[in-house]
Structure formats: C-alpha cells, structure tokens
Amino acid sequence: MPRFQIHPSFNHMPLLYVVFALWGLFFAIQVPALEALFADSIPQGKRAYPITIRYVLTTVATIVGPCICVVLFQVEGDSWNLWELQLVLMVGMSLGIPPLFLLFFFNDDLAYENSIKTAVVAPKETQPLVALEASSSASNMESEHNTFLWFGPRHVPYLLFTSDFIICNGAGLSINFFPVFFQHDYNMTPSQVNLLWVAQPLLVVVLSLVCHRCATSGFMRCSEPLRTSLLMDY
C-alpha cells in the first residue's frame, strides 16, 4: 500500500513561520479572555482547587498529541524526514480547529462574579455612610497587615507577571531545543522523543496534585495552579 507523500513544492518554511505567528496571536487573544471567564465563574478565594483540576485535565490532554504523533510516525516512517514532520504538523494543527467553535457558546453574563455584582448593587446603595466608613477602615487595616517590605496586594499581579515572563523566556530558550538535543546526542527517533512528551505530562500531573496538597497544608506556595488562583483573586 503506497504511503501518503507531501509534494516537495509544499516545503515552504516562511509559510510555517506565518502560520505559527497567527497561531500565537490567537492564543494571545483567546487565553486571557478564557482565563478571565473561568475566574469569574468561581467564587473568590475558592479558585485554587478548581484551577488545579483544570490544570491537571489540560496537562493530561497534552498526552493525546504525542500519542497521535507516535502513531503517525509509525505509519509514515519513524525518521527525521521533513515530509513526515510536515504531515504530523498539519494533522496536529487541524485537530485544534474544532475546539475553536466551542468558544462561541460561552456567555459572560452567566458568570458567577457578574451575577454577584448585579445582586449586591442595590443593598450597597441603601447602606448608611457609617457602614461604608467602617468597611473602608477595615480594608485599610487589612491592606496594612497584608504587606511584605514595600510590596502590597496591588503589586501581586505585577510580581506574578514578572516571574512568569522570566520563566517563559527561559523555557522558550531551552525546551524548544530538546528534540534537537535528543536527536543529535542520543540518536533518538521521533517516536521516542514523543514518548518522552507522553511521560512528562504524567509526571507534571502527579507533582501538581502533590504541590496542591502541600500548599493547603502550608509547606509550599509555588505551584502553578496556586499562582494562577492568586493572580485571579487580586
């Protein structure tokens, strides 16, 4: 049975650069809006556990991609061939199209935070001035105690953004070159590299659950779901 072959004229690397740029632009627009809607759907202060569950499910879902890549490489040939790599790339990007249509079914008006805001507007308007002054003084006292050095609650989003920016830049300068490292130094096939990407999310899932359990017991405060929960609460 003849194998499917991509025509050599399709080898246009600049086109791939444009596609990846558009793909990154889509994620830059879609992810913040989806994260905000997810945060508004959960009561403030109770977001750590749901975010951990979502992070675990998302990480487990990333196993499907490498598994499909292993099957495609076994069918088309388990070698570092440009045509086979392009086939796997096109199949992977085409699988990302159907979930895009699900984004049209989200409704911001049904979010939990939006319903709470509309429900408490009237009672707040009828409260006396003394209650407003008491709540204001209480919030000021809380903000004074909830500080570290010259950093306060208003600095939390900026600190998390700076930390994530540094980590993502470091990851972009290292993780993207792992397949090249495995190919040249260990002579691993594409299927073997994808099997590593299958094992890595499984380890991340286990460690995320452990980190969440440790965080709730007060021994650790640096898991990714907890960081996301802090950013949403502030």
Short mmCIF file of C-alpha atoms in Angstrom, two decimals:
data_model
loop_
_atom_site.label_atom_id
_atom_site.label_comp_id
_atom_site.label_asym_id
_atom_site.label_seq_id
_atom_site.Cartn_x
_atom_site.Cartn_y
_atom_site.Cartn_z
CA MET A 1 0.00 0.00 0.00
CA PRO A 2 1.61 3.30 -1.06
CA ARG A 3 2.17 5.83 1.67
CA PHE A 4 0.86 9.37 1.56
CA GLN A 5 3.60 11.72 0.39
CA ILE A 6 3.64 15.50 0.60
CA HIS A 7 4.69 17.16 -2.61
CA PRO A 8 8.15 18.77 -2.39
CA SER A 9 6.74 22.09 -3.57
CA PHE A 10 4.86 22.33 -0.26
CA ASN A 11 8.14 22.80 1.59
CA HIS A 12 7.69 26.48 2.42
CA MET A 13 9.28 27.33 5.75
CA PRO A 14 8.26 31.04 5.57
CA LEU A 15 4.65 29.87 5.34
CA LEU A 16 5.12 27.84 8.51
CA TYR A 17 6.54 30.92 10.24
CA VAL A 18 3.45 32.93 9.30
CA VAL A 19 1.13 30.15 10.46
CA PHE A 20 2.85 29.86 13.82
CA ALA A 21 2.76 33.64 14.24
CA LEU A 22 -1.00 33.65 13.63
CA TRP A 23 -1.41 30.69 15.96
CA GLY A 24 0.47 32.54 18.69
CA LEU A 25 -1.62 35.68 18.09
CA PHE A 26 -4.78 33.62 18.51
CA PHE A 27 -3.60 32.22 21.82
CA ALA A 28 -2.57 35.69 23.00
CA ILE A 29 -6.14 36.89 22.40
CA GLN A 30 -8.04 33.77 23.44
CA VAL A 31 -6.24 32.61 26.58
CA PRO A 32 -6.62 35.80 28.70
CA ALA A 33 -10.33 36.07 27.89
CA LEU A 34 -10.91 32.40 28.67
CA GLU A 35 -8.93 32.64 31.91
CA ALA A 36 -10.93 35.70 32.98
CA LEU A 37 -14.23 33.96 32.26
CA PHE A 38 -13.08 30.90 34.17
CA ALA A 39 -12.07 33.06 37.13
CA ASP A 40 -15.40 34.93 37.12
CA SER A 41 -17.26 31.60 37.22
CA ILE A 42 -15.70 30.62 40.59
CA PRO A 43 -16.17 32.45 43.93
CA GLN A 44 -13.18 34.48 45.02
CA GLY A 45 -10.96 32.65 47.49
CA LYS A 46 -12.09 29.20 46.28
CA ARG A 47 -10.25 29.05 42.98
CA ALA A 48 -7.13 27.06 43.91
CA TYR A 49 -8.72 23.60 43.75
CA PRO A 50 -10.78 24.12 40.53
CA ILE A 51 -7.72 25.61 38.84
CA THR A 52 -5.69 22.60 39.95
CA ILE A 53 -8.27 20.26 38.43
CA ARG A 54 -8.33 22.27 35.20
CA TYR A 55 -4.54 22.30 35.07
CA VAL A 56 -4.45 18.53 35.58
CA LEU A 57 -7.05 17.92 32.85
CA THR A 58 -5.23 20.23 30.44
CA THR A 59 -1.93 18.52 31.13
CA VAL A 60 -3.44 15.08 30.65
CA ALA A 61 -4.96 16.26 27.36
CA THR A 62 -1.49 17.16 26.09
CA ILE A 63 -0.66 13.45 26.14
CA VAL A 64 -3.06 12.84 23.24
CA GLY A 65 -0.97 14.89 20.81
CA PRO A 66 2.29 12.96 21.29
CA CYS A 67 0.37 9.67 21.17
CA ILE A 68 -1.09 10.61 17.78
CA CYS A 69 2.38 11.65 16.64
CA VAL A 70 3.75 8.24 17.61
CA VAL A 71 1.05 6.51 15.55
CA LEU A 72 1.66 8.76 12.53
CA PHE A 73 5.42 8.26 12.68
CA GLN A 74 4.99 4.51 12.92
CA VAL A 75 2.74 4.55 9.84
CA GLU A 76 4.69 7.03 7.70
CA GLY A 77 8.18 6.15 8.87
CA ASP A 78 9.97 6.79 12.13
CA SER A 79 12.72 9.06 10.83
CA TRP A 80 13.60 12.75 10.85
CA ASN A 81 12.24 13.37 7.37
CA LEU A 82 10.93 16.82 6.50
CA TRP A 83 7.90 15.50 4.65
CA GLU A 84 6.82 13.27 7.52
CA LEU A 85 7.35 16.05 10.04
CA GLN A 86 5.18 18.38 7.98
CA LEU A 87 2.42 15.76 7.81
CA VAL A 88 2.40 15.36 11.58
CA LEU A 89 2.44 19.15 11.98
CA MET A 90 -0.56 19.64 9.69
CA VAL A 91 -2.57 16.90 11.41
CA GLY A 92 -1.84 18.40 14.82
CA MET A 93 -2.88 21.91 13.80
CA SER A 94 -6.04 20.65 12.09
CA LEU A 95 -7.11 18.95 15.34
CA GLY A 96 -7.07 22.35 17.03
CA ILE A 97 -9.75 23.78 14.73
CA PRO A 98 -12.93 22.05 16.10
CA PRO A 99 -12.48 23.30 19.70
CA LEU A 100 -12.41 26.86 18.38
CA PHE A 101 -16.13 26.69 17.62
CA LEU A 102 -16.89 25.87 21.27
CA LEU A 103 -15.68 29.35 22.23
CA PHE A 104 -18.78 30.87 20.63
CA PHE A 105 -21.02 29.18 23.23
CA PHE A 106 -19.58 30.98 26.28
CA ASN A 107 -21.73 33.70 27.84
CA ASP A 108 -20.05 36.31 30.05
CA ASP A 109 -23.37 37.38 31.57
CA LEU A 110 -23.84 33.96 33.19
CA ALA A 111 -20.53 34.10 35.06
CA TYR A 112 -20.68 33.86 38.87
CA GLU A 113 -18.93 37.15 39.59
CA ASN A 114 -21.17 39.08 37.20
CA SER A 115 -24.33 37.71 38.83
CA ILE A 116 -22.97 38.56 42.29
CA LYS A 117 -22.14 42.12 41.22
CA THR A 118 -25.64 42.74 39.91
CA ALA A 119 -27.18 41.24 43.05
CA VAL A 120 -25.25 43.36 45.56
CA VAL A 121 -25.53 46.75 43.85
CA ALA A 122 -28.89 47.59 45.38
CA PRO A 123 -28.07 46.62 49.01
CA LYS A 124 -24.84 48.59 48.91
CA GLU A 125 -26.68 51.70 47.76
CA THR A 126 -29.04 51.55 50.77
CA GLN A 127 -26.34 51.10 53.44
CA PRO A 128 -25.62 54.09 55.71
CA LEU A 129 -22.46 56.14 55.50
CA VAL A 130 -21.19 54.74 58.82
CA ALA A 131 -21.09 51.24 57.39
CA LEU A 132 -19.14 52.49 54.39
CA GLU A 133 -16.61 54.21 56.62
CA ALA A 134 -16.25 51.09 58.80
CA SER A 135 -15.68 48.84 55.81
CA SER A 136 -13.18 51.33 54.39
CA SER A 137 -11.19 51.45 57.64
CA ALA A 138 -11.27 47.65 57.89
CA SER A 139 -9.96 47.28 54.36
CA ASN A 140 -7.19 49.79 55.10
CA MET A 141 -6.14 47.83 58.21
CA GLU A 142 -6.20 44.59 56.22
CA SER A 143 -4.05 46.10 53.46
CA GLU A 144 -1.54 47.35 56.04
CA HIS A 145 -1.09 43.88 57.54
CA ASN A 146 -1.05 42.13 54.16
CA THR A 147 2.30 43.58 53.06
CA PHE A 148 5.88 42.41 52.66
CA LEU A 149 8.58 45.09 52.73
CA TRP A 150 7.23 47.75 50.35
CA PHE A 151 5.09 45.25 48.40
CA GLY A 152 1.34 45.17 48.95
CA PRO A 153 -1.68 43.43 47.42
CA ARG A 154 -1.64 45.79 44.43
CA HIS A 155 1.84 44.53 43.50
CA VAL A 156 0.81 40.84 43.30
CA PRO A 157 -0.22 40.85 39.59
CA TYR A 158 2.99 42.64 38.59
CA LEU A 159 5.18 40.25 40.59
CA LEU A 160 3.47 37.20 39.10
CA PHE A 161 3.72 38.68 35.61
CA THR A 162 7.44 39.34 36.03
CA SER A 163 8.03 35.84 37.36
CA ASP A 164 6.05 34.18 34.55
CA PHE A 165 7.78 36.36 31.95
CA ILE A 166 11.22 35.26 33.14
CA ILE A 167 10.22 31.59 33.40
CA CYS A 168 8.59 31.54 29.94
CA ASN A 169 11.62 33.16 28.34
CA GLY A 170 13.88 30.61 29.96
CA ALA A 171 11.61 27.78 28.85
CA GLY A 172 11.49 29.13 25.30
CA LEU A 173 15.29 29.15 25.15
CA SER A 174 15.58 25.55 26.34
CA ILE A 175 12.51 23.35 25.89
CA ASN A 176 12.13 24.04 22.17
CA PHE A 177 15.59 22.60 21.52
CA PHE A 178 15.11 19.37 23.45
CA PRO A 179 14.12 17.34 20.35
CA VAL A 180 17.24 18.54 18.51
CA PHE A 181 19.36 17.61 21.54
CA PHE A 182 17.82 14.15 21.77
CA GLN A 183 18.25 13.61 18.03
CA HIS A 184 21.92 14.61 17.78
CA ASP A 185 23.28 13.44 21.13
CA TYR A 186 21.21 10.32 21.79
CA ASN A 187 20.12 9.39 18.22
CA MET A 188 16.51 9.12 19.32
CA THR A 189 13.77 8.65 16.74
CA PRO A 190 10.73 10.96 16.54
CA SER A 191 8.57 8.31 18.20
CA GLN A 192 10.95 8.02 21.12
CA VAL A 193 11.00 11.79 21.59
CA ASN A 194 7.20 11.88 21.60
CA LEU A 195 7.12 9.10 24.16
CA LEU A 196 9.12 11.40 26.41
CA TRP A 197 6.47 14.08 25.91
CA VAL A 198 3.89 11.48 26.98
CA ALA A 199 5.75 10.68 30.20
CA GLN A 200 6.47 14.31 31.07
CA PRO A 201 2.81 15.47 31.47
CA LEU A 202 2.05 12.41 33.60
CA LEU A 203 4.83 13.41 35.97
CA VAL A 204 3.59 17.01 35.96
CA VAL A 205 0.07 15.88 36.89
CA VAL A 206 1.28 13.85 39.85
CA LEU A 207 3.55 16.63 41.10
CA SER A 208 0.79 19.25 40.65
CA LEU A 209 -1.54 17.29 42.90
CA VAL A 210 1.24 16.84 45.45
CA CYS A 211 2.07 20.57 45.32
CA HIS A 212 -1.58 21.49 45.83
CA ARG A 213 -1.82 19.20 48.86
CA CYS A 214 1.40 20.65 50.30
CA ALA A 215 0.23 24.20 49.60
CA THR A 216 -3.01 23.70 51.51
CA SER A 217 -1.05 22.35 54.45
CA GLY A 218 1.31 25.34 54.46
CA PHE A 219 4.56 23.70 53.33
CA MET A 220 4.72 25.05 49.79
CA ARG A 221 3.36 28.12 47.98
CA CYS A 222 4.78 27.86 44.49
CA SER A 223 2.58 25.50 42.46
CA GLU A 224 1.29 26.78 39.15
CA PRO A 225 -2.45 26.43 39.96
CA LEU A 226 -1.99 28.34 43.20
CA ARG A 227 -0.13 31.12 41.38
CA THR A 228 -2.98 31.40 38.89
CA SER A 229 -5.52 31.50 41.71
CA LEU A 230 -3.63 34.33 43.43
CA LEU A 231 -3.46 36.31 40.20
CA MET A 232 -7.21 35.92 39.64
CA ASP A 233 -8.09 36.87 43.23
CA TYR A 234 -6.06 40.08 43.02
#
